[in-house]
PDB file of C-alpha atoms in Angstrom:
ATOM      1  CA  UNK X1170      35.231   9.273  45.020  1.00  0.00           C
ATOM      2  CA  UNK X1171      34.309  12.664  46.403  1.00  0.00           C
ATOM      3  CA  UNK X1172      32.544  11.350  49.546  1.00  0.00           C
ATOM      4  CA  UNK X1173      33.381  11.874  53.171  1.00  0.00           C
ATOM      5  CA  UNK X1174      36.306  10.000  54.597  1.00  0.00           C
ATOM      6  CA  UNK X1175      35.962   8.157  57.882  1.00  0.00           C
ATOM      7  CA  UNK X1176      38.454   6.729  60.312  1.00  0.00           C
ATOM      8  CA  UNK X1177      38.282   2.959  60.648  1.00  0.00           C
ATOM      9  CA  UNK X1178      38.355   3.209  64.456  1.00  0.00           C
ATOM     10  CA  UNK X1179      35.592   5.819  64.623  1.00  0.00           C
ATOM     11  CA  UNK X1180      32.631   4.715  66.809  1.00  0.00           C
ATOM     12  CA  UNK X1181      29.364   4.035  65.019  1.00  0.00           C
ATOM     13  CA  UNK X1182      26.718   6.720  65.484  1.00  0.00           C
ATOM     14  CA  UNK X1183      22.984   6.467  64.905  1.00  0.00           C
ATOM     15  CA  UNK X1184      22.013   6.109  61.284  1.00  0.00           C
ATOM     16  CA  UNK X1185      18.304   5.882  60.545  1.00  0.00           C
ATOM     17  CA  UNK X1186      16.758   5.907  57.103  1.00  0.00           C
ATOM     18  CA  UNK X1187      15.533   9.209  55.721  1.00  0.00           C
ATOM     19  CA  UNK X1188      11.950   7.857  55.773  1.00  0.00           C
ATOM     20  CA  UNK X1189      12.126   6.957  59.472  1.00  0.00           C
ATOM     21  CA  UNK X1190      13.685  10.312  60.390  1.00  0.00           C
ATOM     22  CA  UNK X1191      11.150  12.192  58.251  1.00  0.00           C
ATOM     23  CA  UNK X1192       8.181  10.453  59.878  1.00  0.00           C
ATOM     24  CA  UNK X1193       9.530  11.238  63.333  1.00  0.00           C
ATOM     25  CA  UNK X1194      10.244  14.874  62.447  1.00  0.00           C
ATOM     26  CA  UNK X1195       7.049  15.681  60.526  1.00  0.00           C
ATOM     27  CA  UNK X1196       4.794  14.722  63.440  1.00  0.00           C
ATOM     28  CA  UNK X1197       6.996  16.194  66.188  1.00  0.00           C
ATOM     29  CA  UNK X1198       5.617  19.758  66.258  1.00  0.00           C
ATOM     30  CA  UNK X1199       1.956  18.681  66.139  1.00  0.00           C
ATOM     31  CA  UNK X1200       2.744  16.235  68.974  1.00  0.00           C
ATOM     32  CA  UNK X1201       4.033  19.159  71.063  1.00  0.00           C
ATOM     33  CA  UNK X1202       1.334  21.698  70.249  1.00  0.00           C
ATOM     34  CA  UNK X1203      -1.897  19.729  69.799  1.00  0.00           C
ATOM     35  CA  UNK X1204      -4.666  21.126  72.030  1.00  0.00           C
ATOM     36  CA  UNK X1205      -5.608  17.802  73.660  1.00  0.00           C
ATOM     37  CA  UNK X1206      -3.706  14.942  75.226  1.00  0.00           C
ATOM     38  CA  UNK X1207      -5.422  12.477  72.881  1.00  0.00           C
ATOM     39  CA  UNK X1208      -4.161  14.356  69.822  1.00  0.00           C
ATOM     40  CA  UNK X1209      -0.654  14.714  71.253  1.00  0.00           C
ATOM     41  CA  UNK X1210      -0.559  10.952  71.903  1.00  0.00           C
ATOM     42  CA  UNK X1211      -1.896  10.248  68.405  1.00  0.00           C
ATOM     43  CA  UNK X1212       0.858  12.319  66.776  1.00  0.00           C
ATOM     44  CA  UNK X1213       3.512  10.571  68.900  1.00  0.00           C
ATOM     45  CA  UNK X1214       1.988   7.245  67.789  1.00  0.00           C
ATOM     46  CA  UNK X1215       2.373   8.373  64.164  1.00  0.00           C
ATOM     47  CA  UNK X1216       6.053   8.999  64.990  1.00  0.00           C
ATOM     48  CA  UNK X1217       6.270   5.334  66.102  1.00  0.00           C
ATOM     49  CA  UNK X1218       5.870   5.513  69.898  1.00  0.00           C
ATOM     50  CA  UNK X1219       3.673   2.869  71.534  1.00  0.00           C
ATOM     51  CA  UNK X1220       1.189   4.853  73.610  1.00  0.00           C
ATOM     52  CA  UNK X1221      -2.030   3.462  75.098  1.00  0.00           C
ATOM     53  CA  UNK X1222      -5.273   5.249  74.229  1.00  0.00           C
ATOM     54  CA  UNK X1223      -5.891   6.059  77.918  1.00  0.00           C
ATOM     55  CA  UNK X1224      -2.424   7.559  78.535  1.00  0.00           C
ATOM     56  CA  UNK X1225      -2.151  11.317  79.137  1.00  0.00           C
ATOM     57  CA  UNK X1226       0.591  13.243  77.345  1.00  0.00           C
ATOM     58  CA  UNK X1227       1.357  16.847  78.347  1.00  0.00           C
ATOM     59  CA  UNK X1228       2.489  19.776  76.196  1.00  0.00           C
ATOM     60  CA  UNK X1229       6.049  19.754  74.832  1.00  0.00           C
ATOM     61  CA  UNK X1230       6.750  16.131  75.783  1.00  0.00           C
ATOM     62  CA  UNK X1231       9.778  14.870  73.875  1.00  0.00           C
ATOM     63  CA  UNK X1232       9.689  11.178  73.050  1.00  0.00           C
ATOM     64  CA  UNK X1233      13.020  10.025  71.626  1.00  0.00           C
ATOM     65  CA  UNK X1234      13.662  11.679  68.265  1.00  0.00           C
ATOM     66  CA  UNK X1235      15.583   8.784  66.672  1.00  0.00           C
ATOM     67  CA  UNK X1236      13.929   5.714  68.186  1.00  0.00           C
ATOM     68  CA  UNK X1237      10.357   6.634  69.220  1.00  0.00           C
ATOM     69  CA  UNK X1238       9.325   3.006  68.521  1.00  0.00           C
ATOM     70  CA  UNK X1239      11.457   1.948  71.519  1.00  0.00           C
ATOM     71  CA  UNK X1240       9.228   3.944  73.928  1.00  0.00           C
ATOM     72  CA  UNK X1241       6.107   2.348  75.448  1.00  0.00           C
ATOM     73  CA  UNK X1242       3.594   4.241  77.595  1.00  0.00           C
ATOM     74  CA  UNK X1243       0.922   1.972  79.052  1.00  0.00           C
ATOM     75  CA  UNK X1244      -2.747   2.521  80.013  1.00  0.00           C
ATOM     76  CA  UNK X1245      -3.703   5.223  82.500  1.00  0.00           C
ATOM     77  CA  UNK X1246      -0.166   6.634  82.685  1.00  0.00           C
ATOM     78  CA  UNK X1247       0.544  10.363  82.743  1.00  0.00           C
ATOM     79  CA  UNK X1248       3.588  12.032  81.237  1.00  0.00           C
ATOM     80  CA  UNK X1249       3.483  15.686  82.290  1.00  0.00           C
ATOM     81  CA  UNK X1250       4.527  18.745  80.290  1.00  0.00           C
ATOM     82  CA  UNK X1251       8.105  19.278  79.150  1.00  0.00           C
ATOM     83  CA  UNK X1252       9.227  15.758  80.038  1.00  0.00           C
ATOM     84  CA  UNK X1253      11.784  13.949  77.879  1.00  0.00           C
ATOM     85  CA  UNK X1254      11.693  10.170  77.458  1.00  0.00           C
ATOM     86  CA  UNK X1255      14.809   8.781  75.784  1.00  0.00           C
ATOM     87  CA  UNK X1256      15.507   5.440  74.122  1.00  0.00           C
ATOM     88  CA  UNK X1257      19.015   6.204  72.914  1.00  0.00           C
ATOM     89  CA  UNK X1258      22.200   7.867  74.136  1.00  0.00           C
ATOM     90  CA  UNK X1259      24.939   8.842  71.686  1.00  0.00           C
ATOM     91  CA  UNK X1260      27.205  10.628  74.178  1.00  0.00           C
ATOM     92  CA  UNK X1261      29.930   7.947  74.254  1.00  0.00           C
ATOM     93  CA  UNK X1262      29.878   7.610  70.461  1.00  0.00           C
ATOM     94  CA  UNK X1263      30.236  11.376  69.981  1.00  0.00           C
ATOM     95  CA  UNK X1264      33.050  11.526  72.536  1.00  0.00           C
ATOM     96  CA  UNK X1265      34.823   8.561  70.957  1.00  0.00           C
ATOM     97  CA  UNK X1266      34.487   6.529  74.161  1.00  0.00           C
ATOM     98  CA  UNK X1267      32.170   3.742  73.037  1.00  0.00           C
ATOM     99  CA  UNK X1268      29.046   2.799  71.167  1.00  0.00           C
ATOM    100  CA  UNK X1269      25.600   4.355  71.073  1.00  0.00           C
ATOM    101  CA  UNK X1270      23.123   2.923  73.591  1.00  0.00           C
ATOM    102  CA  UNK X1271      19.668   2.002  72.257  1.00  0.00           C
ATOM    103  CA  UNK X1272      17.234   0.452  74.746  1.00  0.00           C
ATOM    104  CA  UNK X1273      13.492   0.013  75.342  1.00  0.00           C
ATOM    105  CA  UNK X1274      12.067   2.586  77.749  1.00  0.00           C
ATOM    106  CA  UNK X1275       8.718   1.798  79.397  1.00  0.00           C
ATOM    107  CA  UNK X1276       6.215   3.736  81.478  1.00  0.00           C
ATOM    108  CA  UNK X1277       3.958   1.087  83.024  1.00  0.00           C
ATOM    109  CA  UNK X1278       0.231   1.214  83.739  1.00  0.00           C
ATOM    110  CA  UNK X1279      -0.891   4.055  86.015  1.00  0.00           C
ATOM    111  CA  UNK X1280       2.561   5.592  86.468  1.00  0.00           C
ATOM    112  CA  UNK X1281       2.843   9.371  86.811  1.00  0.00           C
ATOM    113  CA  UNK X1282       5.812  11.359  85.494  1.00  0.00           C
ATOM    114  CA  UNK X1283       5.927  14.912  86.888  1.00  0.00           C
ATOM    115  CA  UNK X1284       6.636  18.103  84.974  1.00  0.00           C
ATOM    116  CA  UNK X1285      10.028  18.551  83.309  1.00  0.00           C
ATOM    117  CA  UNK X1286      11.511  15.115  84.037  1.00  0.00           C
ATOM    118  CA  UNK X1287      14.079  13.185  82.016  1.00  0.00           C
ATOM    119  CA  UNK X1288      13.768   9.399  81.717  1.00  0.00           C
ATOM    120  CA  UNK X1289      16.969   7.832  80.370  1.00  0.00           C
ATOM    121  CA  UNK X1290      17.185   4.940  77.874  1.00  0.00           C
ATOM    122  CA  UNK X1291      16.364   1.449  79.114  1.00  0.00           C
ATOM    123  CA  UNK X1292      14.497   2.609  82.218  1.00  0.00           C
ATOM    124  CA  UNK X1293      11.169   1.106  83.295  1.00  0.00           C
ATOM    125  CA  UNK X1294       8.926   3.214  85.518  1.00  0.00           C
ATOM    126  CA  UNK X1295       6.836   0.607  87.342  1.00  0.00           C
ATOM    127  CA  UNK X1296       3.080   0.288  87.625  1.00  0.00           C
ATOM    128  CA  UNK X1297       1.569   3.076  89.735  1.00  0.00           C
ATOM    129  CA  UNK X1298       4.944   4.694  90.444  1.00  0.00           C
ATOM    130  CA  UNK X1299       5.281   8.469  90.802  1.00  0.00           C
ATOM    131  CA  UNK X1300       8.262  10.478  89.562  1.00  0.00           C
ATOM    132  CA  UNK X1301       8.511  13.940  91.165  1.00  0.00           C
ATOM    133  CA  UNK X1302       8.825  17.081  89.043  1.00  0.00           C
ATOM    134  CA  UNK X1303      12.257  17.862  87.648  1.00  0.00           C
ATOM    135  CA  UNK X1304      13.683  14.403  88.302  1.00  0.00           C
ATOM    136  CA  UNK X1305      16.254  12.605  86.179  1.00  0.00           C
ATOM    137  CA  UNK X1306      15.417   8.894  86.152  1.00  0.00           C
ATOM    138  CA  UNK X1307      18.602   6.881  85.597  1.00  0.00           C
ATOM    139  CA  UNK X1308      17.426   3.487  86.941  1.00  0.00           C
ATOM    140  CA  UNK X1309      14.262   1.403  86.999  1.00  0.00           C
ATOM    141  CA  UNK X1310      11.559   2.625  89.371  1.00  0.00           C
ATOM    142  CA  UNK X1311       9.759  -0.200  91.237  1.00  0.00           C
ATOM    143  CA  UNK X1312       5.955  -0.472  91.047  1.00  0.00           C
ATOM    144  CA  UNK X1313       4.231   1.877  93.496  1.00  0.00           C
ATOM    145  CA  UNK X1314       7.435   3.749  94.368  1.00  0.00           C
ATOM    146  CA  UNK X1315       7.717   7.502  94.793  1.00  0.00           C
ATOM    147  CA  UNK X1316      11.005   8.893  93.496  1.00  0.00           C
ATOM    148  CA  UNK X1317      12.393  12.393  93.064  1.00  0.00           C
ATOM    149  CA  UNK X1318      15.632  14.228  92.547  1.00  0.00           C
ATOM    150  CA  UNK X1319      18.701  14.312  90.339  1.00  0.00           C
ATOM    151  CA  UNK X1320      19.295  11.454  90.068  1.00  0.00           C
ATOM    152  CA  UNK X1321      15.857  10.195  91.116  1.00  0.00           C
ATOM    153  CA  UNK X1322      15.930   8.336  94.444  1.00  0.00           C
ATOM    154  CA  UNK X1323      13.168   6.555  96.355  1.00  0.00           C
ATOM    155  CA  UNK X1324      11.138   8.561  98.852  1.00  0.00           C
ATOM    156  CA  UNK X1325       8.749   5.684  99.617  1.00  0.00           C
ATOM    157  CA  UNK X1326       7.715   2.401  98.038  1.00  0.00           C
ATOM    158  CA  UNK X1327       4.842  -0.017  98.261  1.00  0.00           C
ATOM    159  CA  UNK X1328       1.590  -0.808  96.599  1.00  0.00           C
ATOM    160  CA  UNK X1329      -0.014   2.057  94.740  1.00  0.00           C
ATOM    161  CA  UNK X1330      -3.144   3.459  96.373  1.00  0.00           C
ATOM    162  CA  UNK X1331      -6.273   1.829  94.977  1.00  0.00           C
ATOM    163  CA  UNK X1332      -4.308  -0.948  93.237  1.00  0.00           C
ATOM    164  CA  UNK X1333      -6.048  -4.162  94.228  1.00  0.00           C
ATOM    165  CA  UNK X1334      -4.216  -6.505  91.829  1.00  0.00           C
TER     166      UNK X1334
END
């Protein structure tokens, strides 16, 4: 057989079907460049992401390229321009130090993600929480919290303003 040879101890890397990868790729550029938030969200939905109709999506937002279906953005949330929301991490697999991580990533109702943030796989940004611009979110953010920095750390927490429930 003239195929590629693999080592038996080689870590498993992400392997998605050509159809799944194609769907994600075809709608990626329109999702970045569409003139309205509603259109950008719609194109990300076509890629497989679960985005509420009332969520705001900024320009050039990257929602995981391999597992967009593992990302949920709830009602009234805002994901600002040039933010990346990940649902997988292949770094250990590529370095031969372990397996790929694939985990659900969730932006809960009314949360705000500032410009140019990175939200890592498996993180939940709680209801009404605010993530400051340029932050790298490595852990869950409690509801109503304000976090910022690299890595993101709490600046204050408590009930979100105007949240009566």
